[in-house]
Coordinates of C-alpha atoms and ligand atoms in Angstrom, one line a residue:
X1 CA 120.9 106.6 111.9
X2 CA 120.2 105.9 108.2
X3 CA 117.9 109.7 107.2
X4 CA 116.1 108.4 103.9
X5 CA 115.3 104.6 104.0
X6 CA 111.8 103.9 102.2
X7 CA 109.9 100.9 102.4
X8 CA 106.5 99.8 101.1
X9 CA 104.6 96.9 101.0
X10 CA 101.7 95.5 98.2
X11 CA 99.6 92.0 99.3
X12 CA 99.1 88.9 96.4
X13 CA 96.2 89.4 97.1
X14 CA 95.1 89.0 93.2
X15 CA 95.0 90.7 89.9
X16 CA 96.9 94.1 89.9
X17 CA 95.1 97.3 87.9
X18 CA 96.0 100.5 86.9
X19 CA 94.9 102.3 90.8
X20 CA 98.0 99.8 92.4
X21 CA 100.3 101.5 89.0
X22 CA 99.2 105.1 89.8
X23 CA 98.4 104.9 93.4
X24 CA 101.8 102.8 94.2
X25 CA 104.2 101.1 91.9
X26 CA 104.9 104.4 89.4
X27 CA 105.8 105.9 92.2
X28 CA 108.7 103.0 94.6
X29 CA 110.3 103.3 90.8
X30 CA 110.8 106.8 91.2
X31 CA 111.4 107.0 94.7
X32 CA 114.5 104.4 93.8
X33 CA 117.0 107.8 92.0
X34 CA 116.7 109.7 95.6
X35 CA 116.5 107.4 99.1
X36 CA 118.0 103.5 98.8
X37 CA 114.4 101.9 98.9
X38 CA 112.8 97.9 99.8
X39 CA 110.1 96.7 97.9
X40 CA 108.0 93.5 99.8
X41 CA 105.8 91.9 98.7
X42 CA 103.6 91.6 101.9
X43 CA 102.1 87.2 101.7
X44 CA 101.9 87.3 105.6
X45 CA 99.3 89.8 105.7
X46 CA 96.8 88.3 102.9
X47 CA 97.0 85.8 105.3
X48 CA 94.9 87.4 107.2
X49 CA 91.9 86.8 104.6
X50 CA 91.2 83.1 103.4
X51 CA 94.2 82.7 100.1
X52 CA 93.5 80.0 98.2
X53 CA 98.0 78.7 98.6
X54 CA 98.1 77.8 95.0
X55 CA 97.1 81.2 93.8
X56 CA 98.9 82.8 96.8
X57 CA 101.9 81.4 95.8
X58 CA 101.5 82.5 91.4
X59 CA 99.4 86.6 93.7
X60 CA 103.0 86.7 94.8
X61 CA 105.6 86.5 91.5
X62 CA 103.2 88.5 90.0
X63 CA 103.5 91.0 92.2
X64 CA 107.1 91.0 92.2
X65 CA 107.2 90.9 88.0
X66 CA 105.4 93.7 88.0
X67 CA 107.8 95.6 90.3
X68 CA 110.5 94.7 87.9
X69 CA 108.5 95.4 84.6
X70 CA 107.8 99.0 85.8
X71 CA 111.1 99.8 86.0
X72 CA 112.1 98.5 89.8
X73 CA 115.8 97.6 89.6
X74 CA 116.0 94.5 92.2
X75 CA 120.3 95.0 91.8
X76 CA 119.5 98.5 93.8
X77 CA 116.4 98.2 95.6
X78 CA 115.7 95.0 97.6
X79 CA 112.4 93.3 96.3
X80 CA 111.7 90.0 98.6
X81 CA 108.6 88.4 100.0
X82 CA 107.8 89.2 103.7
X83 CA 107.5 85.7 104.7
X84 CA 111.5 84.4 104.0
X85 CA 112.4 87.0 106.3
X86 CA 111.8 85.5 110.3
X87 CA 112.1 88.9 111.7
X88 CA 109.6 90.6 110.7
X89 CA 106.7 88.1 112.4
X90 CA 109.4 88.1 116.0
X91 CA 109.1 91.9 115.5
X92 CA 105.7 91.9 114.9
X93 CA 105.0 90.0 117.9
X94 CA 107.2 92.8 120.5
X95 CA 104.7 95.1 119.0
X96 CA 101.8 93.6 119.4
X97 CA 102.1 93.7 123.2
X98 CA 103.2 97.9 122.6
X99 CA 100.0 98.6 120.8
X100 CA 96.7 99.0 122.4
X101 CA 93.1 97.1 122.1
X102 CA 92.2 100.6 121.6
X103 CA 94.2 101.4 119.7
X104 CA 93.8 98.9 117.1
X105 CA 89.7 99.3 118.6
X106 CA 90.0 102.3 116.0
X107 CA 91.3 101.1 112.8
X108 CA 88.8 102.2 109.4
X109 CA 90.0 99.5 107.8
X110 CA 89.6 96.7 110.4
X111 CA 86.5 97.7 110.2
X112 CA 85.7 97.9 106.4
X113 CA 87.7 94.5 106.1
X114 CA 85.4 92.2 109.1
X115 CA 82.2 93.9 107.9
X116 CA 79.0 92.9 109.8
X117 CA 81.4 89.4 110.8
X118 CA 84.0 91.2 113.7
X119 CA 83.8 87.8 115.3
X120 CA 84.5 86.3 112.7
X121 CA 87.6 88.4 112.1
X122 CA 90.7 86.0 112.5
X123 CA 93.1 87.4 115.0
X124 CA 95.3 88.5 112.7
X125 CA 92.9 90.3 110.4
X126 CA 93.0 92.7 113.9
X127 CA 96.0 92.4 114.6
X128 CA 97.5 93.4 110.8
X129 CA 98.8 96.8 111.5
X130 CA 101.4 95.4 114.5
X131 CA 102.8 92.6 112.0
X132 CA 102.7 96.3 109.0
X133 CA 104.7 98.5 111.7
X134 CA 106.7 95.4 112.0
X135 CA 107.7 95.5 108.0
X136 CA 108.1 100.2 108.3
X137 CA 110.1 99.7 111.5
X138 CA 112.9 96.5 111.2
X139 CA 114.6 98.1 108.2
X140 CA 114.6 101.4 110.4
X141 CA 113.2 103.1 107.4
X142 CA 112.2 106.9 107.8
X143 CA 109.7 106.9 104.4
X144 CA 106.8 105.2 103.2
X145 CA 105.2 105.7 99.6
X146 CA 101.5 104.4 100.9
X147 CA 97.8 105.6 100.0
X148 CA 95.4 107.7 101.9
X149 CA 94.1 104.4 103.1
X150 CA 96.9 103.8 104.4
X151 CA 97.8 106.9 106.6
X152 CA 96.1 105.5 110.3
X153 CA 98.4 102.7 110.1
X154 CA 101.2 104.9 109.3
X155 CA 100.6 107.1 112.3
X156 CA 99.7 103.6 114.6
X157 CA 102.9 103.1 112.8
X158 CA 104.4 106.0 114.7
X159 CA 102.2 105.9 118.4
X160 CA 104.3 102.0 118.7
X161 CA 106.8 103.5 117.3
X162 CA 107.1 106.3 120.2
X163 CA 105.9 104.5 122.9
X164 CA 108.4 102.0 122.2
X165 CA 110.5 104.2 123.2
X166 CA 109.0 106.2 125.5
X167 CA 108.6 102.6 127.4
X168 CA 112.4 101.7 127.0
X169 CA 113.3 104.5 127.4
X170 CA 115.2 104.9 124.3
X171 CA 115.8 106.1 120.9
X172 CA 115.1 103.9 118.9
X173 CA 112.3 103.9 116.4
X174 CA 112.1 106.6 113.6
X175 CA 109.4 108.6 113.0
X176 CA 107.9 107.3 109.6
X177 CA 107.1 110.0 107.7
X178 CA 104.0 109.2 104.8
X179 CA 105.0 110.1 101.0
X180 CA 101.7 110.8 99.4
X181 CA 101.5 111.6 95.5
X182 CA 99.7 113.8 93.8
X183 CA 97.1 114.3 90.9
X184 CA 95.7 110.0 90.5
X185 CA 97.2 108.4 94.0
X186 CA 92.9 107.9 93.9
X187 CA 91.9 105.5 90.8
X188 CA 88.0 105.8 90.2
X189 CA 85.8 103.1 89.1
X190 CA 85.5 103.2 85.8
X191 CA 81.6 102.8 85.7
X192 CA 81.0 105.2 89.3
X193 CA 83.2 107.5 90.0
X194 CA 83.0 107.7 93.0
X195 CA 84.3 104.8 93.9
X196 CA 87.9 103.2 94.2
X197 CA 88.5 101.4 91.0
X198 CA 89.6 97.9 92.9
X199 CA 90.4 94.3 92.5
X200 CA 86.6 93.5 95.1
X201 CA 84.7 95.2 92.1
X202 CA 82.3 92.7 90.1
X203 CA 82.1 94.2 87.3
X204 CA 85.8 93.2 85.2
X205 CA 84.5 96.3 83.1
X206 CA 85.4 98.9 86.5
X207 CA 89.5 98.3 86.0
X208 CA 91.4 97.8 83.5
X209 CA 94.2 95.0 85.1
X210 CA 97.9 95.1 84.4
X211 CA 97.7 91.9 82.0
X212 CA 94.5 93.7 80.4
X213 CA 96.0 93.5 75.8
X214 CA 95.2 96.9 74.0
X215 CA 91.6 95.8 72.7
X216 CA 90.6 95.0 76.6
X217 CA 91.8 98.7 77.6
X218 CA 90.5 100.4 74.3
X219 CA 87.4 98.7 75.0
X220 CA 86.8 99.3 78.4
X221 CA 87.5 103.2 78.6
X222 CA 85.0 103.2 75.7
X223 CA 82.7 101.7 77.3
X224 CA 83.7 103.9 80.5
X225 CA 80.5 106.3 82.4
X226 CA 80.7 109.9 82.0
X227 CA 78.7 112.7 81.2
X228 CA 76.7 114.5 77.9
X229 CA 78.8 117.4 78.8
X230 CA 82.2 118.9 77.2
X231 CA 85.6 119.0 79.3
X232 CA 86.0 121.9 80.6
X233 CA 88.1 124.2 80.1
X234 CA 89.7 124.7 83.6
X235 CA 89.8 122.4 87.1
X236 CA 86.7 123.8 88.7
X237 CA 84.2 122.7 86.0
X238 CA 85.6 119.1 87.0
X239 CA 83.6 120.1 90.7
X240 CA 80.9 117.4 91.1
X241 CA 81.6 115.0 87.8
X242 CA 83.5 112.2 89.1
X243 CA 83.4 110.2 85.7
X244 CA 84.5 113.2 83.8
X245 CA 88.0 114.0 86.6
X246 CA 88.2 110.6 87.2
X247 CA 89.2 110.5 83.5
X248 CA 91.3 113.8 83.2
X249 CA 93.3 112.9 86.8
X250 CA 94.7 109.5 85.0
X251 CA 95.3 111.4 81.8
X252 CA 97.2 113.7 83.9
X253 CA 99.0 111.2 86.2
X254 CA 100.3 108.7 82.9
X255 CA 101.1 111.6 80.7
X256 CA 103.0 113.2 84.6
X257 CA 101.4 116.8 83.6
X258 CA 98.7 118.9 86.0
X259 CA 95.0 118.6 85.2
X260 CA 94.8 122.2 83.8
X261 CA 97.3 121.0 81.3
X262 CA 94.9 118.7 79.7
X263 CA 92.1 120.9 80.5
X264 CA 94.4 123.0 78.4
X265 CA 94.5 120.1 76.1
X266 CA 90.4 118.9 75.6
X267 CA 88.9 121.9 77.3
X268 CA 85.5 122.4 75.1
X269 CA 85.8 118.4 73.3
X270 CA 84.1 115.6 74.5
X271 CA 84.8 111.9 75.7
X272 CA 84.1 110.9 71.8
X273 CA 87.5 112.8 71.4
X274 CA 88.5 112.7 74.8
X275 CA 88.6 108.4 74.8
X276 CA 90.5 107.7 71.9
X277 CA 93.4 109.9 73.5
X278 CA 93.3 108.3 76.7
X279 CA 93.1 104.4 75.6
X280 CA 95.9 105.0 73.9
X281 CA 98.0 106.9 76.5
X282 CA 97.1 104.3 79.0
X283 CA 97.5 101.1 75.5
X284 CA 101.5 103.2 75.5
X285 CA 102.1 103.2 78.8
X286 CA 100.8 99.4 80.3
X287 CA 101.5 97.4 76.8
X288 CA 105.2 97.5 78.1
X289 CA 104.9 96.4 81.4
X290 CA 102.4 94.2 81.2
X291 CA 104.1 92.4 78.1
X292 CA 107.3 91.7 80.3
X293 CA 105.1 90.8 83.1
X294 CA 104.6 88.0 81.2
X295 CA 107.2 87.4 80.1
X296 CA 109.1 87.3 84.1
X297 CA 105.7 85.4 84.7
X298 CA 107.5 82.1 82.4
X299 CA 110.3 81.3 84.0
X300 CA 109.1 81.5 87.5
X301 CA 112.3 79.9 89.5
X302 CA 113.8 83.0 88.4
X303 CA 111.7 85.5 89.7
X304 CA 112.7 82.4 93.3
X305 CA 116.0 83.2 92.4
X306 CA 115.4 87.5 92.9
X307 CA 113.0 87.7 95.8
X308 CA 115.1 84.8 97.9
X309 CA 118.3 87.7 97.2
X310 CA 116.3 89.9 98.0
X311 CA 115.6 87.7 101.0
X312 CA 119.2 87.5 101.8
X313 CA 119.6 91.1 101.4
X314 CA 116.6 92.2 103.8
X315 CA 117.5 90.0 106.6
X316 CA 121.7 90.8 106.2
X317 CA 118.6 95.2 107.1
X318 CA 116.5 93.4 109.7
X319 CA 117.8 91.1 112.0
X320 CA 120.6 93.0 113.6
X321 CA 117.6 95.2 114.1
X322 CA 115.0 92.5 116.2
X323 CA 118.0 91.4 117.7
X324 CA 118.5 94.9 119.6
X325 CA 114.7 95.1 120.0
X326 CA 115.5 91.4 122.0
X327 CA 118.6 93.0 123.3
X328 CA 116.1 96.7 124.8
X329 CA 113.4 94.7 125.9
X330 CA 115.3 92.0 128.0
X331 CA 114.8 89.1 125.2
X332 CA 118.7 87.2 126.0
X333 CA 119.2 87.3 122.0
X334 CA 120.7 84.1 119.8
Ligands
LIG401 N1 98.4 97.5 104.0 C1 99.4 97.5 102.9 C2 98.2 97.6 102.2 O1 97.3 96.7 101.7 C3 100.3 96.2 102.8 C4 101.6 97.2 103.4 C5 102.2 95.4 104.7 C6 102.3 97.7 103.7 N2 103.0 96.3 104.9 C7 103.4 97.8 104.1 C8 102.7 99.2 102.6 C9 104.8 98.4 105.0 C10 103.3 99.9 103.7 C11 104.1 99.4 104.8 O2 98.0 98.5 100.9

């Protein structure tokens, strides 16, 4: 059995921001040195909520471009879009027959996304975690880098793997492990340090987008909400200061140092000094990526060729797994 295969997915549902970078994409880049990595633009998951068709296609290419620009090597790792590899939906159907209503009823992300109008949510939104489990298990992946908010879906993936193995008396699917990363995996809004940086926040000021220019980054950091106190010299001093903690956390993550290191340098100094240092660091790290993304987006056919080649390589892994699943449950394979 493969002992170290990474799979992760990003939904193409809108412009990417700093939270996606520090919480996901940068970690995907780092994992390439230790794991065989498969990174998927999960376009089918995006469809669980209505998407403008032209925008969906564009956003799919944009996520792929962000992957590549950030440093995922499409020759070493596999980059592809989900809808191109049929095994995902084929295995997902089997999992829809393994997972229990009660399990899916407990998913907090469904409750959040469906909101008050549960009866109006698509059935795809409800069974979303079955497809996610299929994404991962169709590759017999063992490790999944995700944010905190996806931990429950990974637990469900383990439950599905276990029930499948048990129901059919096989030791086929591995139990996946989440890889949750350290500081600033949760980047918060620049306007409110208690809510997550999110593409659905109506205020553009709340987030730093991959496509922001150096000037836009500097302006957003300058206008970020803070308190009047200088920075503390120890991490404990950030308690109850969500906005300060967020900015220090972002700095630490980008500089690849600890929060304590940042405070050792900036403790006692005010935001008038810290903010320019933070925006310089953001510009230094993000602008080269967004420049490269723009160059890639200028040639969509090149991105499409990378996605097509990735899908071929992905299918070469996932199709035999699907065939084996079909065989295990008693379907006559092709
Ligand atoms: N549900 C994930 C999210 O919204 C995206 C996703 C789909 C995913 N399939 C996956 C993540 C498989 C990890 C592995 O962020």
